[in-house]
Each structure stands twice: as C-alpha cells, then as structure tokens.
Amino acid sequence: MKLVASAAIAAVTVLAATSVASSSPNPRPSRDEAALAPTRAAPSRGVEAKVNALLAKMTTQEKLQQVQLLSDGQVTDADARVGVGGVFSLVDPAKIDHLQHLAVEESRLGIPILFAYDTIHGYRTIFPVPLAAASSFDPSVARADASIGARESAVVGLKQIYSPMVDVSHEPRWGRIVEGNGEDPYVGSVMAAARVKGAQGLDYSARNKVVTSVKHFVGYGQPEGGRDYDATDMSEQRLRNLYLPPFKAAIDAGSDTVMCSFNTINGVPGCANPYTETDILKDEWGFDGFIESDYTAVAETRACPPVTPNEGSCGHGTAADGPEAAANALMAGTDSEMVSTYIRDYGAQLLSQRRITKSRLDDAVRRILRVKFRAGLFEHPYVNQAKATDPASFLTPADRTAARTAAGKSMVLLQNNDATLPFDSTKKTAVIGPLGDNQHDMLGPWWGRGEDADAVSVLDGIAAQSPGATFAQGCTLSNDEPPAYDPANDCASDDGFAEAVAAAEAADQVVLALGETREMSGEATTRSTLDLPGRQQELIDAIKATGKPFVVVLFNGRPLTLGAVAESSPAILEAWFPGVEAGNAVADVVFGKVNPGGKLPVSFPQRLGQVPIYYNHEPTGRPCDVTQKYVSRYRDLRSCDPLYSFGFGLSYTTFSVSGLSLDRASVSPSGKVRATVTVTNTGDVAGDEVVQLYLHDPVSSISQPVRRLRGFERVTLKPGESRRVTFTLDRSDFGFYDNRGDFVVEPGQIEVYAGDSSQATMKQTFTVTGR
C-alpha cells in the first residue's frame, strides 16, 4: 500500500525535518533546524493595494519597461526616464543615485529602479567561497557572510543580490560548483535558508538588508559533461528529491526573487519552462515574487539559423525568432528579462496578436512592483552618498574578524600523518608555492568589489605568527581568462624549484601553497582534468625529498584528484578560496590556534574517470566489489570509494560518536522518531565535530539512495567532554517524491546511520506502519 500526500502538502513538509542537540532535558533547536525554519511573511494587504493602484495607471509601454532588466553597460538616462524596471552590476553610488532620481522624479509614474549585483560571498568584505562555507557545516557562517554582504551592498544603493546559488552538483568539472553547497540537497537547503535570512532579515526594507535572488532554477548544476550552459536531463523523482529542495528552502526562508537558468531541462529551456516556473514555483509553492532571466537567457532560446541581423545570442532552438522567444518566456513564467530586450520590444505586437495575454503581463509587472514595495524603494529610493563613500562603511575590523572565523571553520584537514600538524610557530617556517605570496587568488571567483590589496596572503599570515618566515615561489600559475588561457603556461617550468628546495632546507617546516587560480573556477571554467595544474606535483616531490615536515595547503574551487598528493604529502589542508583573511586563517589552523573541524560537502574522486561519484547514489543489483568482475566497478581501481568521501574531515583531536538509539521502534506515516547519539572528545585538545545522521529506505517502490543526510550538528567539545545530540525525524525524512511528482510515505523498515561522515556504520532501524 502506498500513502500519497498531495503536492501542496508535500511542498510544505519536504524540508520540515528538525534536529536538536543538548546536554540538558530541554534541548535547544539545532543550527540546521533553525536555518530551515520558515520565515516567509504573509502577503500584506497594504502592499497589494498599492501595487494594484499603480498597475491600474500604467500604459502597456510602461508595463513593458518594468519587465526590462538592463546591465550597467546598457542603461542610459533615457531608460531611467521612461521607467526601466531594473539595472544590474552598476556599483557607482553616484550613478545609481543619479539614475534613481531620474526614474523617481522624471518618469511619469515615479517608479524606482531595482538595482542588483552578484554579491555571492561578500561585497567588499570577501568571505570564503560558498563551497568552503558549506564545508563548515555551520549555517551561522553562511548567515554572517550574507548579512555583511547585504549591508555593504545596500549602502551603495543596491537592493537585490543574485544569491544564494543553490544548485546541487555531482560535477567537479563544472566551474560553478564553487558557488554552491556541493552534492547534498539537505546541506544545500540549510545553507540556502541561512543565506536568505542573513541577507533579508525579517524585513528587507531595512536600510541594511536586500532581497535575494535564488539561482539557477533549476538543474543547472548537472550539465552534460560538466560543461557550463549545457543540457540537463533527469527524471521527475531526481528533480524533486535532489535538485528542488534547496530552492524550496530558500523560498520558505523568504527569498522573493528567483533567477531561471541558462540550460534546458528535459529539452525545455529554464527561462521558458512553464512546468518549473509556473506549475511548481508559483502555483505549487505559492511563490508571489518575480523570476528574472539569466544573462541573455531569453534570447538564447532562439534557433541559430537563420539569424536576424544584430539579434544577439541564440541557441536552444525552441523559438524561431525574437518575438517567439519573448512569448515563450513570458507565458512560461519569466517576469523580467535580463540584457536581451525581446519582451519589451515585441510585447505590444504580441499582445495585439494574442500570443501573450494582458493578464500574464499584468501578473509579471505586479510581481515586480510587489518586491519593490516590500523592499521599501518607494519610501527610500536614494543613496546616502556620505555613507556610500565612507571607507568606514566597508571592511570593518568586526567584519574582518567574522571573515577570519568563517575561513577557519571552513577548512578541512584531509591528511595528517604522524601528527605533522599543528606546526610550532617558534620554529623557522618556509612558505613555498605559486599561491604562497598571493592576494589576488585568495578572494576566489565572484569576488564582488573586493580588492587584491584587501586580502592577507599566506606568507603574511604565516609571518605574523612565525616571525622570520621565508618564501620561494617555485613556479607560477596563469591568471589569464579564456580564450587567452593556455594550460601549458601553468607551473610549466622548474626553474624556481632549486630556490624552493633551498628555502625548505633552510627551514624547520614548510607550508606549500598550491592549487588553482581564481580564474580557474566560477562561470565558464569547466576543466577536463582535476589534477593540480602544471608541475605542482613535481614541486611537492622536490620538497618531500628534503625530508622536512610540510603541509600542502590547497586553494581551489572544486574537488581535485589528489591521489599522488596524498601519497607524497604528510599533511593536506583543504583551504578552498578563503577570502580577505585567507593568510591569517591558514596560519591559525597550521599553528593550532584553530583546530580544523570542517567536513567535505562534496566527494573527491580518486581519478577523473570516477566522475560523477557522490555518496547519495542509488544502489545497483550488482554493487561494487573489487574482488569480482561482473559488478559495477572500474577494473583499474582497487577501491570502490572516492579518495575522500562526503562528510569526511580530520581534527587535531579525536572523537567518538556512539550509542545510537531511537525512542520508538515503529511510527505512523505522520509520526516522529527521535534518534540520539553521544559524541565525546577523546583527545587532548578542544575541537569541533560534525555529527551526521543518514537514512536509507531499503525496500521501496522507487529505488532509494544508499544514504540520505537528514541531520547534522557541529559541536565544540573540550577534552573528555561529551554531549548528547538528538535528531527528530518525520515524514519529510522517510518519505520521497515519485515520478508523478507525488510525495509518498511507504510502510516498511527504515535504516538510520550516525557517525562523522557518510561512511558511518553505526545503525538502528524503525518501521513505518501502514497507518
């Protein structure tokens, strides 16, 4: 028997899982529960009355101007005077204020412009990249990043940010994996909600808050071959179980704008997809904000040949020309068109031809106006130039402290043979490698308005704690952008190796700063290999030959294939791109001021050929067994696992997670089960452990993943200290979506696993009854 919940009910319950941690009888809400708690406000009658009154005054051309979103390079004074709806990537507060004055004082209806920007992991105070923040397994890291970024963005006149990016991805070749939260929808959901709440607060009309745009809707993180902008194809149940949950979490947290994606999903472009945009987002989830297209995404739905001269981008072939592209996008649910101008240019013609409807155009405009009223733009449209140009508004000491804390929490200790780390800061330290005396790359991709000079290099951070630290570059990495970028220029020469070896031999210990440049990650940066670029591995081998203790500190925006690195290095610290406080945070961890407690939010393959490899895969009738032939395996690998699994991370202390117990053996489909474990610091120093809870449904109508993360809690414990951690599970945890889009809870046994990674073995079971 199958118990089916309606799609509307499922949408409310799918992310309602709770988790609590306490050493007292009255447990407090855990960080992941608090992050997921819905905060969406009920529609305001006052706002709706204002929207409707303004809409009733608008001409067709004024409505079409409101759905237009222009870049900083496109917008003119004339656009402001005729009431353009939005402008993005303009950051000059004087020009923002100038255009806003024109829109408010010289356009017929005085509707303010919504100015937007890609504040991804900071505006001026650059935090660790989002993939790094996900490694913290601490939503307070994401929330602090978003809160500071929102304040700094808002002070210059920006009132919308194109963040958070919540695309779940199993594709380390894809450059934009750096902008998201990795391979797991639950971690993605927690971090998405935390970022929305940090940026928007309870009311984004506040002068230090902004409205968020969650992106890219949907399936953008799983393109064919890992190639950016490429096609995505997946089943209904995969879409709903893996890729939609972080978007739903962001919407529940209050995100009022959404960006549709470049890619097609099952053959339909994301920005012309009525099923995802209207049926799911607007109707099923009750979303009343607006959807903007990504950059020229509406134009890119057109067929390429024949091309009308000067019409710009084209590609997917679901529209013959500009008018058809405009009609398809608007009627599918896209409310605002970025860069391309088809809806604005052809809208009147399409209305007269009845290819679009007045009600749909009015709906799009109503949604845009609704967000502008909620943002307080009509009450406070202008920029406070004194604050916008005051250096004290940005990069404050408190903000730097928050960024440093975030970076320390986000680093993952992958290897520490023979307790190589932490180093003794009183000993002589050599910093070696192309990223060792480097500020530029520490900021990572999407660095907002951060400046290279803002960042603390590894050398400066190490030298501040280990005076007299020396440096040798070893080799160089190219910061060229495609198409000028040539991989042959990356660490191509060993001319600097001798100097590096000499520096190592003259020191007591070595910090090797290696990895990728920031230009190698982010949009349009797909890689066909995942090895360290160039001859960096040879540099490692040269330092190893000196016999000096060393740690490889990695700066990168994706999982890398680190088999050779692990074989030759006593210690490996994954630092990702840590932001403005990079060097200080690295030094904190290397010298033991901060005990690393981060965990991997994404699997690291042994070799590229394993991709895609992810922990929450579906089982097979012939599971991997390296001693057998006719099973699901790679014959040239002696292990079935990734090199480093999801949820993995070491510490300078040791922990035990024990005593998994359930408060009941069976539960009704609408009931709850409490799972409790004890985590103990069994080592000699204080540290953080991330307790993780996974479920598996072994018998179901649709094959279920071998593990699904359904709760986590990062706890700080002193040596010898223990804490009980309790997770509450309900139908949203032991149910799933089927291929009809229905959320189902089926009777049967559920397996519960707890531990410190996705490979946890401690298990208990409970039974979901038929009624």
CSV table of C-alpha atoms in Angstrom, one decimal, residues 295-717:
chain,number,residue,atom,x,y,z
A,295,TYR,CA,22.1,37.0,-18.9
A,296,THR,CA,20.5,36.8,-22.4
A,297,ALA,CA,18.8,33.5,-21.5
A,298,VAL,CA,15.6,34.5,-23.3
A,299,ALA,CA,17.5,35.3,-26.5
A,300,GLU,CA,19.3,32.0,-26.2
A,301,THR,CA,16.1,30.1,-26.6
A,302,ARG,CA,16.0,31.0,-30.3
A,303,ALA,CA,17.2,28.8,-33.1
A,304,CYS,CA,20.5,29.9,-34.6
A,305,PRO,CA,19.9,29.7,-38.4
A,306,PRO,CA,18.5,31.8,-39.8
A,307,VAL,CA,19.6,34.6,-37.6
A,308,THR,CA,18.1,38.1,-37.8
A,309,PRO,CA,21.0,40.6,-38.0
A,310,ASN,CA,22.0,42.1,-34.7
A,311,GLU,CA,19.6,40.0,-32.6
A,312,GLY,CA,22.5,38.7,-30.5
A,313,SER,CA,22.6,35.3,-28.8
A,314,CYS,CA,20.8,32.2,-29.9
A,315,GLY,CA,20.9,28.5,-29.3
A,316,HIS,CA,18.3,26.1,-27.9
A,317,GLY,CA,16.0,26.2,-30.9
A,318,THR,CA,12.7,26.3,-29.1
A,319,ALA,CA,11.8,29.6,-30.6
A,320,ALA,CA,12.1,30.7,-34.3
A,321,ASP,CA,12.8,34.4,-33.6
A,322,GLY,CA,12.8,37.2,-31.0
A,323,PRO,CA,9.0,37.5,-30.8
A,324,GLU,CA,8.5,33.8,-30.2
A,325,ALA,CA,11.3,33.7,-27.6
A,326,ALA,CA,9.6,36.6,-25.8
A,327,ALA,CA,6.2,35.0,-25.9
A,328,ASN,CA,7.5,31.6,-24.7
A,329,ALA,CA,9.5,33.1,-21.8
A,330,LEU,CA,6.7,35.4,-20.5
A,331,MET,CA,3.9,32.9,-20.8
A,332,ALA,CA,6.1,30.2,-19.1
A,333,GLY,CA,6.5,32.4,-16.1
A,334,THR,CA,9.6,34.6,-16.6
A,335,ASP,CA,8.7,38.1,-15.3
A,336,SER,CA,11.9,40.1,-16.0
A,337,GLU,CA,14.2,39.8,-19.0
A,338,MET,CA,17.9,40.4,-18.4
A,339,VAL,CA,20.0,42.1,-21.1
A,340,SER,CA,18.1,40.9,-24.2
A,341,THR,CA,15.0,43.1,-24.8
A,342,TYR,CA,12.5,40.9,-26.6
A,343,ILE,CA,9.6,41.2,-24.3
A,344,ARG,CA,9.9,45.0,-24.1
A,345,ASP,CA,10.5,45.3,-27.9
A,346,TYR,CA,7.8,42.9,-29.1
A,347,GLY,CA,5.4,43.0,-26.3
A,348,ALA,CA,2.8,45.3,-27.9
A,349,GLN,CA,2.9,43.3,-31.1
A,350,LEU,CA,2.5,40.0,-29.2
A,351,LEU,CA,-0.5,41.4,-27.3
A,352,SER,CA,-2.2,42.5,-30.5
A,353,GLN,CA,-1.6,39.1,-32.0
A,354,ARG,CA,-2.8,37.4,-28.7
A,355,ARG,CA,0.4,35.5,-28.4
A,356,ILE,CA,0.7,36.8,-24.9
A,357,THR,CA,-2.1,37.9,-22.6
A,358,LYS,CA,-2.7,41.1,-20.8
A,359,SER,CA,-3.3,39.1,-17.6
A,360,ARG,CA,0.1,37.5,-17.7
A,361,LEU,CA,1.9,40.8,-18.5
A,362,ASP,CA,0.0,42.4,-15.6
A,363,ASP,CA,1.0,39.5,-13.3
A,364,ALA,CA,4.7,39.9,-14.2
A,365,VAL,CA,4.5,43.7,-13.5
A,366,ARG,CA,2.5,43.1,-10.3
A,367,ARG,CA,5.2,40.8,-9.0
A,368,ILE,CA,8.0,43.2,-9.8
A,369,LEU,CA,6.1,46.1,-8.1
A,370,ARG,CA,5.3,43.9,-5.1
A,371,VAL,CA,9.0,43.3,-4.5
A,372,LYS,CA,9.8,47.0,-4.9
A,373,PHE,CA,7.2,48.0,-2.4
A,374,ARG,CA,8.4,45.3,0.0
A,375,ALA,CA,12.0,46.5,-0.4
A,376,GLY,CA,11.0,50.0,0.7
A,377,LEU,CA,12.2,51.6,-2.5
A,378,PHE,CA,9.2,53.9,-2.8
A,379,GLU,CA,9.9,55.3,0.7
A,380,HIS,CA,13.7,55.3,0.5
A,381,PRO,CA,14.8,55.3,-3.2
A,382,TYR,CA,18.0,57.4,-2.9
A,383,VAL,CA,21.6,56.7,-1.9
A,384,ASN,CA,23.2,58.3,1.2
A,385,GLN,CA,26.3,59.4,-0.6
A,386,ALA,CA,28.1,60.2,2.7
A,387,LYS,CA,27.8,56.6,3.8
A,388,ALA,CA,28.3,55.1,0.4
A,389,THR,CA,31.7,56.8,0.0
A,390,ASP,CA,32.8,56.5,3.6
A,391,PRO,CA,35.6,53.8,3.9
A,392,ALA,CA,34.2,53.0,7.4
A,393,SER,CA,31.1,51.5,5.8
A,394,PHE,CA,33.2,48.6,4.4
A,395,LEU,CA,35.6,46.0,5.6
A,396,THR,CA,35.4,46.9,9.2
A,397,PRO,CA,37.5,45.2,11.8
A,398,ALA,CA,34.5,43.3,13.1
A,399,ASP,CA,33.7,42.2,9.5
A,400,ARG,CA,37.3,41.0,9.1
A,401,THR,CA,37.1,39.1,12.3
A,402,ALA,CA,33.9,37.4,11.1
A,403,ALA,CA,35.5,36.5,7.8
A,404,ARG,CA,38.6,35.1,9.6
A,405,THR,CA,36.4,33.0,11.8
A,406,ALA,CA,34.4,31.7,8.8
A,407,ALA,CA,37.6,30.8,6.9
A,408,GLY,CA,38.9,28.8,9.8
A,409,LYS,CA,35.7,26.9,10.2
A,410,SER,CA,35.6,26.2,6.5
A,411,MET,CA,39.0,24.5,6.2
A,412,VAL,CA,39.1,20.7,6.0
A,413,LEU,CA,42.0,18.6,7.2
A,414,LEU,CA,42.3,15.8,4.7
A,415,GLN,CA,45.5,14.2,5.9
A,416,ASN,CA,47.8,14.5,8.9
A,417,ASN,CA,50.2,11.6,9.1
A,418,ASP,CA,52.2,11.2,12.3
A,419,ALA,CA,50.6,14.4,13.7
A,420,THR,CA,52.6,16.6,11.3
A,421,LEU,CA,50.2,19.5,12.2
A,422,PRO,CA,50.0,21.7,14.1
A,423,PHE,CA,53.4,23.3,13.4
A,424,ASP,CA,55.3,25.0,16.1
A,425,SER,CA,55.2,28.8,15.4
A,426,THR,CA,58.6,29.3,17.1
A,427,LYS,CA,60.4,27.2,14.5
A,428,LYS,CA,61.5,28.6,11.2
A,429,THR,CA,58.8,28.3,8.6
A,430,ALA,CA,59.2,28.5,4.8
A,431,VAL,CA,56.2,29.3,2.6
A,432,ILE,CA,56.6,27.8,-0.8
A,433,GLY,CA,54.4,27.7,-3.9
A,434,PRO,CA,52.8,29.8,-6.6
A,435,LEU,CA,49.9,30.8,-4.2
A,436,GLY,CA,52.1,31.5,-1.2
A,437,ASP,CA,52.7,35.2,-1.6
A,438,ASN,CA,49.4,35.9,-3.4
A,439,GLN,CA,46.5,38.2,-2.6
A,440,HIS,CA,44.6,38.1,-5.9
A,441,ASP,CA,43.6,34.4,-5.8
A,442,MET,CA,42.7,34.3,-2.2
A,443,LEU,CA,39.4,36.1,-3.0
A,444,GLY,CA,38.3,33.4,-5.3
A,445,PRO,CA,35.8,33.8,-8.2
A,446,TRP,CA,32.9,36.2,-7.9
A,447,TRP,CA,34.9,38.5,-5.6
A,448,GLY,CA,32.3,41.3,-5.6
A,449,ARG,CA,34.0,44.6,-5.1
A,450,GLY,CA,36.9,43.1,-3.1
A,451,GLU,CA,40.3,44.3,-4.0
A,452,ASP,CA,43.5,42.3,-4.1
A,453,ALA,CA,45.1,44.7,-1.5
A,454,ASP,CA,42.3,43.7,0.9
A,455,ALA,CA,43.5,40.1,1.2
A,456,VAL,CA,46.0,38.7,3.6
A,457,SER,CA,48.5,36.4,1.7
A,458,VAL,CA,49.6,33.1,3.2
A,459,LEU,CA,53.1,34.5,3.6
A,460,ASP,CA,51.9,37.5,5.6
A,461,GLY,CA,49.6,35.4,7.7
A,462,ILE,CA,52.3,32.8,8.5
A,463,ALA,CA,54.9,35.5,9.1
A,464,ALA,CA,52.7,37.3,11.6
A,465,GLN,CA,52.6,34.2,13.7
A,466,SER,CA,56.0,32.7,12.8
A,467,PRO,CA,58.4,35.7,12.5
A,468,GLY,CA,61.2,35.4,10.0
A,469,ALA,CA,59.2,33.1,7.7
A,470,THR,CA,60.8,32.9,4.2
A,471,PHE,CA,59.3,32.5,0.8
A,472,ALA,CA,60.1,30.9,-2.6
A,473,GLN,CA,57.5,30.8,-5.4
A,474,GLY,CA,58.7,27.6,-7.1
A,475,CYS,CA,56.7,28.2,-10.2
A,476,THR,CA,53.9,30.5,-11.5
A,477,LEU,CA,50.2,30.0,-12.4
A,478,SER,CA,48.5,31.9,-15.1
A,479,ASN,CA,45.6,34.3,-14.3
A,480,ASP,CA,44.6,34.5,-17.9
A,481,GLU,CA,40.9,34.2,-18.8
A,482,PRO,CA,39.6,32.0,-21.7
A,483,PRO,CA,40.2,32.1,-24.6
A,484,ALA,CA,43.6,33.6,-23.9
A,485,TYR,CA,44.2,31.0,-21.1
A,486,ASP,CA,46.7,28.2,-22.0
A,487,PRO,CA,47.2,25.3,-19.6
A,488,ALA,CA,50.7,25.0,-20.9
A,489,ASN,CA,51.6,28.2,-19.0
A,490,ASP,CA,50.6,26.8,-15.6
A,491,CYS,CA,53.6,26.0,-13.5
A,492,ALA,CA,55.3,25.0,-16.7
A,493,SER,CA,58.9,25.5,-15.7
A,494,ASP,CA,61.0,24.0,-12.9
A,495,ASP,CA,63.5,26.9,-13.0
A,496,GLY,CA,62.3,28.0,-9.5
A,497,PHE,CA,62.5,24.6,-7.9
A,498,ALA,CA,66.1,24.9,-6.8
A,499,GLU,CA,65.3,28.1,-4.9
A,500,ALA,CA,62.2,26.4,-3.3
A,501,VAL,CA,64.3,23.4,-2.2
A,502,ALA,CA,67.0,25.7,-0.8
A,503,ALA,CA,64.3,27.6,1.2
A,504,ALA,CA,62.9,24.3,2.5
A,505,GLU,CA,66.3,23.0,3.5
A,506,ALA,CA,67.0,26.2,5.4
A,507,ALA,CA,63.7,26.0,7.3
A,508,ASP,CA,62.4,23.7,10.0
A,509,GLN,CA,58.9,23.2,8.4
A,510,VAL,CA,57.2,24.1,5.1
A,511,VAL,CA,53.8,25.4,4.1
A,512,LEU,CA,53.2,24.5,0.4
A,513,ALA,CA,50.6,26.8,-1.0
A,514,LEU,CA,49.2,25.1,-4.2
A,515,GLY,CA,46.1,24.7,-6.2
A,516,GLU,CA,44.1,26.7,-8.8
A,517,THR,CA,43.9,30.4,-9.6
A,518,ARG,CA,40.6,32.1,-9.0
A,519,GLU,CA,40.2,32.3,-12.8
A,520,MET,CA,40.0,28.5,-13.0
A,521,SER,CA,36.8,28.4,-11.0
A,522,GLY,CA,33.4,30.0,-11.4
A,523,GLU,CA,31.3,30.6,-14.5
A,524,ALA,CA,32.6,29.3,-17.9
A,525,THR,CA,35.6,27.4,-16.3
A,526,THR,CA,34.9,23.8,-16.9
A,527,ARG,CA,38.0,21.7,-16.7
A,528,SER,CA,38.7,18.4,-18.4
A,529,THR,CA,41.1,17.3,-15.7
A,530,LEU,CA,41.1,17.6,-12.0
A,531,ASP,CA,44.8,17.2,-11.2
A,532,LEU,CA,46.9,20.0,-9.8
A,533,PRO,CA,47.6,22.3,-12.8
A,534,GLY,CA,51.1,22.1,-14.3
A,535,ARG,CA,54.1,20.7,-12.5
A,536,GLN,CA,52.9,21.4,-9.0
A,537,GLN,CA,53.1,17.7,-8.1
A,538,GLU,CA,56.7,17.7,-9.1
A,539,LEU,CA,57.2,20.6,-6.7
A,540,ILE,CA,55.7,18.6,-3.9
A,541,ASP,CA,58.1,15.7,-4.7
A,542,ALA,CA,61.0,18.1,-4.7
A,543,ILE,CA,60.1,19.4,-1.2
A,544,LYS,CA,59.4,15.9,0.0
A,545,ALA,CA,63.0,14.9,-0.9
A,546,THR,CA,64.4,17.4,1.6
A,547,GLY,CA,63.0,15.4,4.4
A,548,LYS,CA,61.5,18.5,6.1
A,549,PRO,CA,57.9,18.2,7.5
A,550,PHE,CA,55.5,20.0,5.3
A,551,VAL,CA,51.8,20.6,4.7
A,552,VAL,CA,50.1,21.1,1.3
A,553,VAL,CA,47.6,23.9,1.7
A,554,LEU,CA,45.2,23.7,-1.3
A,555,PHE,CA,43.3,26.7,-2.8
A,556,ASN,CA,40.7,25.6,-5.3
A,557,GLY,CA,37.1,25.8,-6.2
A,558,ARG,CA,36.3,22.2,-6.9
A,559,PRO,CA,37.2,18.7,-5.8
A,560,LEU,CA,40.6,17.7,-7.2
A,561,THR,CA,42.2,14.3,-7.8
A,562,LEU,CA,44.7,14.1,-5.1
A,563,GLY,CA,45.9,10.5,-5.1
A,564,ALA,CA,49.5,11.5,-5.9
A,565,VAL,CA,49.4,14.4,-3.5
A,566,ALA,CA,48.2,12.1,-0.7
A,567,GLU,CA,50.9,9.5,-1.4
A,568,SER,CA,53.7,12.1,-1.2
A,569,SER,CA,52.5,14.6,1.5
A,570,PRO,CA,52.4,14.1,5.2
A,571,ALA,CA,49.6,16.6,5.7
A,572,ILE,CA,46.9,18.2,3.4
A,573,LEU,CA,44.7,21.1,4.4
A,574,GLU,CA,41.8,22.0,2.0
A,575,ALA,CA,41.5,25.8,2.4
A,576,TRP,CA,39.4,26.4,-0.8
A,577,PHE,CA,39.4,30.2,-1.5
A,578,PRO,CA,39.2,31.7,2.0
A,579,GLY,CA,38.6,35.4,1.2
A,580,VAL,CA,40.2,38.5,2.7
A,581,GLU,CA,41.5,36.9,5.8
A,582,ALA,CA,43.0,33.9,4.0
A,583,GLY,CA,46.5,34.1,5.2
A,584,ASN,CA,45.6,34.7,8.8
A,585,ALA,CA,43.1,31.9,8.8
A,586,VAL,CA,45.6,29.4,7.3
A,587,ALA,CA,48.1,30.4,9.9
A,588,ASP,CA,45.5,29.9,12.7
A,589,VAL,CA,44.9,26.4,11.6
A,590,VAL,CA,48.5,25.5,10.7
A,591,PHE,CA,49.8,26.6,14.1
A,592,GLY,CA,46.9,25.2,16.1
A,593,LYS,CA,45.2,28.4,17.2
A,594,VAL,CA,42.1,26.9,15.4
A,595,ASN,CA,41.5,23.2,15.4
A,596,PRO,CA,40.1,22.3,12.0
A,597,GLY,CA,36.6,20.9,12.1
A,598,GLY,CA,35.3,21.3,8.6
A,599,LYS,CA,33.9,18.4,6.6
A,600,LEU,CA,33.7,17.8,2.8
A,601,PRO,CA,30.3,18.8,1.3
A,602,VAL,CA,31.4,17.0,-1.9
A,603,SER,CA,33.2,13.8,-2.7
A,604,PHE,CA,36.8,13.9,-4.0
A,605,PRO,CA,37.3,11.2,-6.7
A,606,GLN,CA,40.4,9.0,-6.9
A,607,ARG,CA,40.6,9.7,-10.6
A,608,LEU,CA,38.6,11.8,-13.1
A,609,GLY,CA,37.1,8.6,-14.6
A,610,GLN,CA,35.0,8.1,-11.4
A,611,VAL,CA,33.1,11.3,-12.1
A,612,PRO,CA,30.2,11.5,-11.2
A,613,ILE,CA,30.8,10.0,-7.8
A,614,TYR,CA,28.6,11.0,-4.9
A,615,TYR,CA,27.6,9.5,-1.6
A,616,ASN,CA,23.8,9.5,-2.1
A,617,HIS,CA,23.8,7.4,-5.2
A,618,GLU,CA,21.1,4.8,-5.9
A,619,PRO,CA,22.0,1.1,-5.3
A,620,THR,CA,22.5,-1.4,-8.1
A,621,GLY,CA,21.7,-5.1,-8.4
A,622,ARG,CA,25.5,-5.7,-8.7
A,623,PRO,CA,27.2,-3.4,-6.2
A,624,CYS,CA,30.9,-2.7,-6.4
A,625,ASP,CA,33.1,-5.5,-5.2
A,626,VAL,CA,36.8,-5.2,-6.3
A,627,THR,CA,37.2,-9.0,-5.9
A,628,GLN,CA,34.5,-9.7,-8.6
A,629,LYS,CA,34.2,-9.0,-12.3
A,630,TYR,CA,30.6,-8.8,-13.2
A,631,VAL,CA,29.7,-5.9,-10.9
A,632,SER,CA,29.5,-2.1,-11.1
A,633,ARG,CA,33.2,-1.2,-10.8
A,634,TYR,CA,36.2,0.3,-12.5
A,635,ARG,CA,38.6,-2.6,-13.3
A,636,ASP,CA,41.7,-0.4,-13.0
A,637,LEU,CA,40.8,0.8,-9.4
A,638,ARG,CA,41.3,-1.3,-6.3
A,639,SER,CA,38.7,0.6,-4.3
A,640,CYS,CA,35.0,1.4,-4.9
A,641,ASP,CA,35.1,4.6,-2.9
A,642,PRO,CA,36.2,8.2,-3.6
A,643,LEU,CA,39.5,9.2,-2.3
A,644,TYR,CA,37.8,11.4,0.3
A,645,SER,CA,34.1,10.9,1.0
A,646,PHE,CA,31.3,13.3,1.6
A,647,GLY,CA,31.3,14.4,5.3
A,648,PHE,CA,34.9,13.5,5.9
A,649,GLY,CA,37.4,15.7,7.8
A,650,LEU,CA,40.1,15.2,10.4
A,651,SER,CA,40.9,17.1,13.6
A,652,TYR,CA,43.9,17.7,15.9
A,653,THR,CA,41.9,15.8,18.5
A,654,THR,CA,39.9,12.6,18.3
A,655,PHE,CA,36.1,12.0,18.7
A,656,SER,CA,33.8,9.1,19.2
A,657,VAL,CA,30.2,9.0,18.2
A,658,SER,CA,28.4,6.2,20.0
A,659,GLY,CA,25.2,4.9,21.5
A,660,LEU,CA,22.8,5.5,18.7
A,661,SER,CA,19.3,4.9,20.0
A,662,LEU,CA,15.7,5.5,18.8
A,663,ASP,CA,12.8,6.5,21.0
A,664,ARG,CA,10.5,4.1,19.3
A,665,ALA,CA,10.5,1.0,17.1
A,666,SER,CA,7.6,2.0,14.9
A,667,VAL,CA,5.9,5.1,13.7
A,668,SER,CA,2.8,6.1,11.7
A,669,PRO,CA,3.3,7.9,8.4
A,670,SER,CA,2.5,11.2,10.2
A,671,GLY,CA,4.6,10.4,13.4
A,672,LYS,CA,8.0,11.3,14.6
A,673,VAL,CA,11.1,9.4,15.7
A,674,ARG,CA,13.9,10.8,17.9
A,675,ALA,CA,17.4,9.5,17.2
A,676,THR,CA,20.0,10.2,19.9
A,677,VAL,CA,23.8,9.7,19.9
A,678,THR,CA,26.6,10.7,22.2
A,679,VAL,CA,29.7,12.5,20.9
A,680,THR,CA,32.8,12.6,23.0
A,681,ASN,CA,36.1,14.4,22.6
A,682,THR,CA,38.5,11.5,23.3
A,683,GLY,CA,41.7,13.6,22.6
A,684,ASP,CA,43.8,16.1,24.4
A,685,VAL,CA,42.7,19.4,22.9
A,686,ALA,CA,39.4,21.2,22.4
A,687,GLY,CA,37.8,20.8,18.9
A,688,ASP,CA,34.7,20.6,16.7
A,689,GLU,CA,33.0,17.5,15.5
A,690,VAL,CA,30.1,17.4,13.0
A,691,VAL,CA,27.7,14.7,14.0
A,692,GLN,CA,25.8,13.4,10.9
A,693,LEU,CA,22.6,11.4,10.6
A,694,TYR,CA,21.7,9.4,7.5
A,695,LEU,CA,18.6,7.4,6.4
A,696,HIS,CA,18.1,4.6,4.0
A,697,ASP,CA,14.9,3.0,2.8
A,698,PRO,CA,15.9,-0.5,1.7
A,699,VAL,CA,12.6,-1.5,0.2
A,700,SER,CA,10.5,1.0,-1.8
A,701,SER,CA,8.5,1.4,-5.0
A,702,ILE,CA,11.4,3.5,-6.4
A,703,SER,CA,15.0,2.6,-5.6
A,704,GLN,CA,16.2,4.9,-2.9
A,705,PRO,CA,19.8,6.3,-2.3
A,706,VAL,CA,22.1,4.2,-0.2
A,707,ARG,CA,22.3,7.1,2.2
A,708,ARG,CA,20.5,10.4,2.6
A,709,LEU,CA,21.7,13.0,5.1
A,710,ARG,CA,18.8,14.2,7.3
A,711,GLY,CA,20.5,16.0,10.1
A,712,PHE,CA,23.9,17.4,11.3
A,713,GLU,CA,25.2,19.3,14.2
A,714,ARG,CA,28.6,20.9,14.6
A,715,VAL,CA,29.5,20.8,18.3
A,716,THR,CA,32.6,22.1,20.2
A,717,LEU,CA,33.9,20.0,23.0
